[in-house]
Short mmCIF file of C-alpha atoms in Angstrom, two decimals:
data_model
loop_
_atom_site.label_atom_id
_atom_site.label_comp_id
_atom_site.label_asym_id
_atom_site.label_seq_id
_atom_site.Cartn_x
_atom_site.Cartn_y
_atom_site.Cartn_z
CA UNK A 1 109.83 41.99 45.16
CA UNK A 2 107.90 38.62 45.69
CA UNK A 3 106.02 37.44 48.63
CA UNK A 4 103.83 34.37 49.49
CA UNK A 5 100.36 33.90 50.34
CA UNK A 6 101.28 33.22 53.71
CA UNK A 7 102.04 36.83 54.16
CA UNK A 8 98.29 37.64 53.84
CA UNK A 9 95.99 37.23 56.80
CA UNK A 10 93.32 34.58 56.25
CA UNK A 11 90.24 35.78 54.66
CA UNK A 12 91.99 39.00 53.31
CA UNK A 13 93.28 40.00 49.80
CA UNK A 14 95.87 42.49 51.15
CA UNK A 15 98.15 43.15 54.07
CA UNK A 16 99.09 46.84 54.60
CA UNK A 17 101.87 48.47 56.52
CA UNK A 18 101.96 52.22 56.80
CA UNK A 19 105.03 53.88 58.57
CA UNK A 20 108.51 55.45 58.63
CA UNK A 21 107.14 58.86 58.38
CA UNK A 22 109.73 61.46 57.39
CA UNK A 23 109.71 64.94 56.54
CA UNK A 24 110.59 66.17 53.02
CA UNK A 25 111.16 69.86 51.83
CA UNK A 26 112.64 71.38 55.25
CA UNK A 27 110.39 73.52 57.54
CA UNK A 28 107.33 74.05 55.04
CA UNK A 29 107.73 70.77 53.62
CA UNK A 30 105.31 67.85 53.88
CA UNK A 31 105.34 64.27 55.53
CA UNK A 32 105.93 61.13 53.63
CA UNK A 33 104.90 57.56 54.62
CA UNK A 34 106.37 54.20 53.52
CA UNK A 35 103.25 52.07 52.41
CA UNK A 36 104.07 48.41 51.97
CA UNK A 37 101.79 45.90 50.58
CA UNK A 38 101.13 42.07 50.17
CA UNK A 39 98.45 40.82 48.25
CA UNK A 40 97.26 37.76 46.62
CA UNK A 41 95.15 39.37 44.10
CA UNK A 42 95.83 37.95 40.60
CA UNK A 43 95.55 41.76 39.06
CA UNK A 44 98.89 42.86 40.90
CA UNK A 45 101.98 41.91 39.20
CA UNK A 46 103.84 41.76 42.36
CA UNK A 47 102.78 40.30 45.43
CA UNK A 48 104.68 42.38 47.55
CA UNK A 49 105.05 46.34 46.66
CA UNK A 50 106.76 49.26 48.49
CA UNK A 51 105.82 52.88 47.68
CA UNK A 52 105.93 56.45 49.52
CA UNK A 53 102.76 58.32 49.69
CA UNK A 54 101.79 61.64 51.50
CA UNK A 55 98.78 62.54 53.11
CA UNK A 56 97.22 64.32 50.14
CA UNK A 57 97.89 61.06 48.11
CA UNK A 58 95.40 59.21 50.79
CA UNK A 59 92.95 62.18 50.36
CA UNK A 60 93.01 61.71 46.39
CA UNK A 61 92.67 57.90 46.72
CA UNK A 62 89.50 58.53 49.07
CA UNK A 63 87.97 61.29 46.56
CA UNK A 64 88.50 59.04 43.66
CA UNK A 65 86.85 55.91 45.16
CA UNK A 66 83.87 58.09 46.15
CA UNK A 67 83.38 59.49 42.65
CA UNK A 68 83.85 56.22 41.06
CA UNK A 69 81.64 53.65 43.18
CA UNK A 70 78.21 55.65 43.79
CA UNK A 71 76.27 54.23 46.74
CA UNK A 72 79.64 52.87 48.38
CA UNK A 73 80.62 54.13 52.01
CA UNK A 74 84.20 54.85 51.64
CA UNK A 75 86.30 54.43 54.85
CA UNK A 76 87.25 57.94 56.33
CA UNK A 77 91.15 59.10 55.98
CA UNK A 78 92.11 61.30 59.14
CA UNK A 79 91.64 64.91 59.09
CA UNK A 80 94.74 66.81 57.84
CA UNK A 81 94.63 69.32 60.75
CA UNK A 82 94.67 67.02 63.77
CA UNK A 83 93.11 69.29 66.30
CA UNK A 84 91.11 68.84 69.62
CA UNK A 85 91.03 66.24 71.91
CA UNK A 86 93.27 63.51 69.81
CA UNK A 87 95.87 65.97 69.64
CA UNK A 88 95.85 66.30 73.33
CA UNK A 89 95.79 62.62 74.10
CA UNK A 90 98.17 61.63 71.44
CA UNK A 91 101.33 62.86 73.34
CA UNK A 92 100.34 66.46 73.49
CA UNK A 93 101.34 68.45 70.58
CA UNK A 94 104.34 66.41 69.55
CA UNK A 95 104.65 66.35 65.93
CA UNK A 96 106.19 63.00 65.64
CA UNK A 97 103.51 61.33 67.78
CA UNK A 98 100.59 63.02 65.51
CA UNK A 99 102.00 61.84 62.32
CA UNK A 100 102.70 58.45 63.61
CA UNK A 101 98.86 58.54 64.87
CA UNK A 102 97.81 59.54 61.08
CA UNK A 103 100.17 56.70 59.98
CA UNK A 104 98.04 54.32 61.91
CA UNK A 105 94.70 56.03 60.83
CA UNK A 106 95.51 55.90 57.08
CA UNK A 107 96.73 52.09 57.47
CA UNK A 108 93.42 51.62 58.80
CA UNK A 109 91.70 53.31 55.68
CA UNK A 110 93.66 50.87 53.32
CA UNK A 111 92.90 47.85 55.63
CA UNK A 112 88.92 48.55 55.38
CA UNK A 113 89.20 49.73 51.23
CA UNK A 114 91.13 46.47 50.77
CA UNK A 115 88.71 44.37 52.68
CA UNK A 116 85.61 45.96 50.97
CA UNK A 117 84.37 43.81 48.03
CA UNK A 118 84.01 46.47 45.09
CA UNK A 119 86.62 48.76 46.45
CA UNK A 120 89.46 46.44 46.57
CA UNK A 121 89.51 45.93 42.79
CA UNK A 122 89.68 49.74 42.16
CA UNK A 123 92.08 50.87 39.23
CA UNK A 124 92.81 53.99 41.42
CA UNK A 125 93.72 51.62 44.58
CA UNK A 126 96.10 49.76 42.24
CA UNK A 127 97.76 52.85 40.98
CA UNK A 128 97.95 54.11 44.72
CA UNK A 129 99.87 50.81 45.54
CA UNK A 130 102.01 50.28 42.40
CA UNK A 131 102.85 53.52 40.65
CA UNK A 132 106.40 55.01 41.52
CA UNK A 133 106.34 58.35 43.27
CA UNK A 134 106.99 60.55 39.96
CA UNK A 135 104.35 58.58 37.95
CA UNK A 136 101.72 58.55 40.74
CA UNK A 137 102.47 62.43 41.14
CA UNK A 138 101.71 63.17 37.48
CA UNK A 139 98.33 60.96 37.84
CA UNK A 140 97.23 62.83 40.64
CA UNK A 141 97.96 66.08 38.96
CA UNK A 142 95.73 64.82 36.09
CA UNK A 143 92.73 67.51 35.57
CA UNK A 144 89.28 66.38 34.93
CA UNK A 145 88.59 66.06 31.32
CA UNK A 146 87.44 69.39 29.75
CA UNK A 147 84.76 67.90 27.38
CA UNK A 148 81.70 69.29 26.72
CA UNK A 149 79.22 67.91 29.55
CA UNK A 150 76.71 66.54 26.68
CA UNK A 151 79.93 64.49 25.42
CA UNK A 152 80.35 62.80 28.51
CA UNK A 153 78.57 59.34 29.70
CA UNK A 154 75.40 60.01 31.20
CA UNK A 155 76.43 58.48 34.81
CA UNK A 156 79.74 60.72 34.78
CA UNK A 157 77.45 63.94 34.11
CA UNK A 158 74.93 63.10 36.87
CA UNK A 159 77.72 61.90 39.50
CA UNK A 160 79.54 65.14 38.71
CA UNK A 161 76.36 67.32 38.94
CA UNK A 162 75.77 65.54 42.46
CA UNK A 163 79.13 66.15 43.56
CA UNK A 164 78.51 69.97 43.38
CA UNK A 165 75.25 70.22 44.37
CA UNK A 166 74.44 72.66 47.35
CA UNK A 167 71.43 73.26 49.39
CA UNK A 168 68.84 70.96 50.97
CA UNK A 169 67.85 68.19 48.36
CA UNK A 170 64.61 66.36 47.97
CA UNK A 171 64.21 63.57 50.65
CA UNK A 172 62.76 60.24 51.32
CA UNK A 173 61.94 59.42 54.42
CA UNK A 174 64.08 56.24 54.71
CA UNK A 175 67.01 58.21 54.21
CA UNK A 176 65.95 60.93 56.50
CA UNK A 177 65.96 58.25 59.10
CA UNK A 178 69.11 56.85 58.26
CA UNK A 179 70.82 60.18 58.43
CA UNK A 180 69.32 61.42 61.83
CA UNK A 181 70.38 57.73 63.35
CA UNK A 182 74.05 58.28 61.92
CA UNK A 183 74.16 62.03 63.01
CA UNK A 184 73.00 61.20 66.46
CA UNK A 185 75.51 58.17 66.66
CA UNK A 186 78.26 60.29 65.42
CA UNK A 187 77.61 62.72 68.27
CA UNK A 188 77.34 60.19 70.99
CA UNK A 189 80.45 58.31 69.73
CA UNK A 190 82.44 61.56 69.68
CA UNK A 191 81.30 62.21 73.25
CA UNK A 192 82.20 58.96 74.28
CA UNK A 193 85.77 59.24 72.84
CA UNK A 194 86.02 62.34 74.50
CA UNK A 195 85.39 61.13 77.86
CA UNK A 196 87.80 58.21 77.13
CA UNK A 197 90.52 60.59 75.98
CA UNK A 198 89.73 62.75 79.38
CA UNK A 199 90.55 59.47 81.23
CA UNK A 200 93.39 58.55 79.26
CA UNK A 201 95.11 62.05 79.37
CA UNK A 202 94.82 61.85 83.28
CA UNK A 203 96.53 58.46 83.35
CA UNK A 204 99.30 60.15 81.38
CA UNK A 205 99.38 63.13 83.81
CA UNK A 206 99.38 60.82 86.45
CA UNK A 207 102.46 58.91 85.15
CA UNK A 208 104.43 61.91 84.79
CA UNK A 209 103.53 63.11 88.36
CA UNK A 210 104.44 59.86 89.64
CA UNK A 211 107.69 59.80 87.94
CA UNK A 212 108.78 62.98 89.71
CA UNK A 213 107.57 61.51 93.18
CA UNK A 214 109.69 58.30 92.80
CA UNK A 215 112.73 60.65 91.78
CA UNK A 216 112.14 62.76 94.88
CA UNK A 217 111.98 59.68 97.00
CA UNK A 218 115.21 58.39 95.39
CA UNK A 219 116.64 61.82 96.19
CA UNK A 220 115.99 61.46 99.89
CA UNK A 221 116.96 57.79 99.77
CA UNK A 222 120.54 59.21 98.50
CA UNK A 223 120.82 61.75 101.16
CA UNK A 224 119.70 59.29 103.96
CA UNK A 225 122.40 56.95 102.66
CA UNK A 226 125.19 59.48 102.79
CA UNK A 227 124.33 60.27 106.54
CA UNK A 228 123.75 56.95 107.64
CA UNK A 229 125.55 54.18 105.80
CA UNK A 230 123.60 51.05 105.38
CA UNK A 231 120.31 52.57 106.72
CA UNK A 232 117.30 50.60 106.56
CA UNK A 233 115.32 53.76 106.12
CA UNK A 234 117.35 54.54 103.06
CA UNK A 235 116.78 51.01 101.61
CA UNK A 236 113.03 51.40 102.30
CA UNK A 237 112.61 54.92 100.91
CA UNK A 238 114.66 53.65 97.31
CA UNK A 239 112.27 50.89 97.37
CA UNK A 240 109.34 52.84 97.37
CA UNK A 241 110.80 55.47 95.15
CA UNK A 242 111.45 52.55 92.39
CA UNK A 243 107.96 51.19 92.88
CA UNK A 244 106.69 54.63 92.08
CA UNK A 245 108.55 54.77 89.04
CA UNK A 246 107.68 51.55 88.00
CA UNK A 247 104.02 52.69 88.32
CA UNK A 248 104.63 55.67 86.43
CA UNK A 249 105.87 53.41 83.56
CA UNK A 250 102.87 51.32 84.00
CA UNK A 251 100.58 54.56 83.74
CA UNK A 252 102.12 55.71 80.48
CA UNK A 253 102.28 52.47 78.77
CA UNK A 254 98.48 51.99 79.74
CA UNK A 255 97.68 55.38 78.15
CA UNK A 256 99.52 54.81 74.84
CA UNK A 257 97.82 51.39 74.71
CA UNK A 258 94.35 52.65 75.16
CA UNK A 259 94.99 55.40 72.88
CA UNK A 260 95.79 53.06 69.96
CA UNK A 261 93.11 50.37 70.93
CA UNK A 262 90.12 52.45 72.24
CA UNK A 263 90.41 56.15 71.45
CA UNK A 264 91.47 55.74 67.81
CA UNK A 265 88.91 53.02 67.24
CA UNK A 266 86.17 55.48 68.57
CA UNK A 267 87.56 58.38 66.20
CA UNK A 268 87.34 55.71 63.26
CA UNK A 269 83.83 55.51 63.84
CA UNK A 270 83.18 59.06 64.41
CA UNK A 271 84.81 59.53 60.77
CA UNK A 272 82.56 56.45 59.44
CA UNK A 273 79.32 58.09 60.58
CA UNK A 274 80.50 61.09 58.80
CA UNK A 275 80.96 59.06 55.57
CA UNK A 276 77.78 57.38 55.88
CA UNK A 277 75.80 60.96 56.14
CA UNK A 278 77.97 62.07 53.08
CA UNK A 279 76.88 59.15 50.81
CA UNK A 280 73.14 59.45 52.07
CA UNK A 281 73.20 63.09 51.18
CA UNK A 282 74.89 62.15 47.78
CA UNK A 283 71.69 59.89 47.22
CA UNK A 284 69.24 62.91 48.26
CA UNK A 285 70.94 65.20 45.83
CA UNK A 286 70.56 62.55 42.98
CA UNK A 287 66.81 62.20 44.01
CA UNK A 288 66.89 66.05 43.37
CA UNK A 289 68.64 65.73 40.17
CA UNK A 290 65.92 63.26 39.05
CA UNK A 291 63.12 65.62 40.19
CA UNK A 292 64.52 68.41 38.19
CA UNK A 293 65.02 66.21 35.18
CA UNK A 294 60.95 65.41 35.44
CA UNK A 295 60.01 69.15 35.76
CA UNK A 296 62.24 69.64 32.84
CA UNK A 297 60.42 67.18 30.75
CA UNK A 298 57.18 68.54 31.90
CA UNK A 299 57.76 71.91 31.19
CA UNK A 300 59.43 70.95 27.53
CA UNK A 301 56.25 68.93 26.88
CA UNK A 302 54.09 71.67 27.58
CA UNK A 303 56.15 74.03 25.46
CA UNK A 304 55.80 71.51 22.68
CA UNK A 305 52.24 71.09 23.05
CA UNK A 306 51.64 74.98 22.67
CA UNK A 307 53.24 75.02 19.41
CA UNK A 308 51.82 74.30 16.05
CA UNK A 309 53.08 71.57 13.83
CA UNK A 310 56.55 72.50 12.36
CA UNK A 311 60.19 72.28 12.49
CA UNK A 312 60.29 73.62 16.19
CA UNK A 313 57.79 71.12 17.21
CA UNK A 314 59.83 68.18 15.61
CA UNK A 315 62.88 69.51 17.31
CA UNK A 316 61.41 69.42 20.68
CA UNK A 317 60.12 66.19 20.26
CA UNK A 318 63.65 65.19 19.40
CA UNK A 319 64.79 66.93 22.64
CA UNK A 320 61.77 65.16 24.76
CA UNK A 321 62.91 61.65 23.66
CA UNK A 322 66.56 62.60 24.57
CA UNK A 323 65.23 63.91 27.95
CA UNK A 324 63.12 60.62 28.59
CA UNK A 325 65.89 58.32 27.79
CA UNK A 326 68.08 60.23 30.20
CA UNK A 327 65.54 59.84 32.87
CA UNK A 328 65.20 56.38 32.19
CA UNK A 329 68.97 56.01 32.65
CA UNK A 330 68.84 58.33 35.71
CA UNK A 331 66.24 55.90 37.52
CA UNK A 332 68.50 52.90 36.83
CA UNK A 333 71.43 54.89 38.35
CA UNK A 334 69.24 55.74 41.49
CA UNK A 335 67.87 52.27 41.75
CA UNK A 336 71.55 50.94 41.73
CA UNK A 337 72.80 53.73 44.32
CA UNK A 338 70.07 52.67 46.41
CA UNK A 339 70.75 48.97 46.39
CA UNK A 340 74.28 49.72 46.89
CA UNK A 341 73.99 52.03 49.84
CA UNK A 342 71.38 49.38 51.36
CA UNK A 343 73.88 46.70 51.31
CA UNK A 344 76.56 48.97 52.50
CA UNK A 345 74.47 50.10 55.78
CA UNK A 346 73.88 46.23 56.51
CA UNK A 347 77.72 46.00 56.19
CA UNK A 348 78.26 49.18 58.20
CA UNK A 349 75.95 48.08 61.03
CA UNK A 350 77.64 44.38 60.95
CA UNK A 351 81.30 45.74 61.39
CA UNK A 352 80.01 48.46 63.91
CA UNK A 353 78.64 46.02 66.15
CA UNK A 354 81.78 43.61 65.77
CA UNK A 355 84.40 46.46 66.42
CA UNK A 356 82.34 48.10 69.14
CA UNK A 357 81.89 44.73 70.91
CA UNK A 358 85.75 43.94 70.58
CA UNK A 359 86.45 47.41 71.98
CA UNK A 360 84.38 46.90 75.10
CA UNK A 361 86.02 43.53 75.41
CA UNK A 362 89.51 45.00 75.11
CA UNK A 363 88.64 48.01 77.64
CA UNK A 364 87.77 45.22 80.13
CA UNK A 365 90.87 43.10 79.74
CA UNK A 366 93.03 46.20 79.56
CA UNK A 367 91.76 47.07 83.12
CA UNK A 368 92.54 43.81 84.29
CA UNK A 369 95.97 43.65 82.74
CA UNK A 370 97.16 47.10 84.12
CA UNK A 371 95.63 46.64 87.44
CA UNK A 372 97.61 43.46 87.85
CA UNK A 373 100.65 45.27 86.63
CA UNK A 374 100.52 47.97 88.90
CA UNK A 375 99.95 45.51 91.86
CA UNK A 376 102.86 43.35 90.67
CA UNK A 377 105.05 46.35 90.55
CA UNK A 378 104.52 46.99 94.47
CA UNK A 379 104.57 43.17 95.46
CA UNK A 380 108.17 42.68 94.12
CA UNK A 381 109.74 45.66 95.66
CA UNK A 382 113.16 44.88 96.87
CA UNK A 383 113.69 45.27 99.55
CA UNK A 384 110.36 45.69 100.83
CA UNK A 385 109.66 48.69 103.23
CA UNK A 386 110.13 48.11 107.19
CA UNK A 387 108.78 49.19 109.95
CA UNK A 388 110.87 52.28 111.59
CA UNK A 389 111.04 52.72 115.25
CA UNK A 390 113.04 55.88 116.15
CA UNK A 391 113.92 54.64 119.49
#
C-alpha cells in the first residue's frame, strides 16, 4: 500500500505505529501487535507496510542489532515480565493496560532505532518491518551457522566469543568511569521514576475515592429531593456531587497522562542506561579477548624459540603469523568499537539532555493544566451551592 512523504515527520526516515494488541492461542497463548510503518527510505519497496509481531520478535530484532552493530547502543525493549512499580501505576494488574503500555514502549524502541544513523539501514530491521508473519517466523527460527569457528570471518568469531564471555574482563579507566556514571544515573532515574509513580498512584486512588464521595452526595441529594420537592439543599448536594465526580475524572485523566508522558519516559532511560552499560561491558570483554590473544602469541613465541630448527618450528612460525594477523585485525575491531561507542555516548548524552528537559517542561505544564481543570470544574457548578438557614 503506497503512502506519501508527507506521512513522515520532518527529519525522520520512518513513522511507526504499534497497537491493536490481541491474544492468540487461548489462555496460554501470546499477545500480537500490529506494526504500521511509513518510510521514505529508497531501500524499501513500499512506503507503507503493516505486519503483526509478538514481543519475542522485538526481542529478536534487538538481539540481532546488538550482534551486528558492535559499539552501537541499541535502544531497550521493555522487559517481558512487567512487574514492580510500573505494573502498579499502569492501571494495576489489568492485562490490557499492561500490553498497551508494552505497545507504547515497543513503538519507542522502533522510533529510536529508525532515527539511528546506522541501525535504520539494518537488513534485520527491513525484514522485521516487511516480511509476512509466516516468513518472519521462519527467519527468527534460523539457527546460527554450525561452521567450524576457524571458517567464520574474524569479526564474527570475535564478537561471538565476546558475547558469551562471563566474569570480570580487563578494563580501561575511561570505560570504568563511564560504566560507573551510567550505573549511578540508572539508579537515580529509577528512584525518581518510583517517586513519580507513587504520586501518580495517589492521584489515581484520589480519583477513585472522589468518585465514591461524589456518588454518595448524589444519593443524599436524591433522598432529599424525594422528601422535599424542589429543595435548594437537594440542588446544592447534587451540584457538589457532580463537582466531585468531575474532579475524580480529572484526577484519573491526569494520572493516565503523567504515566505515558513522565513515568514511561523515565522507564525508557532506566533501560537506556542499562544498554549503555552492556555496550561498555562488551568493549571490556573485547579488551580481555585482545589481551588473551597477546598472551597466546607470547606463549607460542616462547615455545617456538625453545625448539631446534625443523618442521615443528616452521609450523609454529606459520601459526604465529596467523595469530599476529588476527591480533592486528582485532586491534582494528577494538579501535572501531571504541570510536563507535564514543560517538554513541555523545548521542546518548545529547538525547538524554533534550528528553529530560522536555520531561521537566511537560511536568510543569501538566500541573498548570490540571490545576486549571480542577478549578474550572468547581467554578462552573450549576446550580452553585447556596447557604442554608435552618430557620
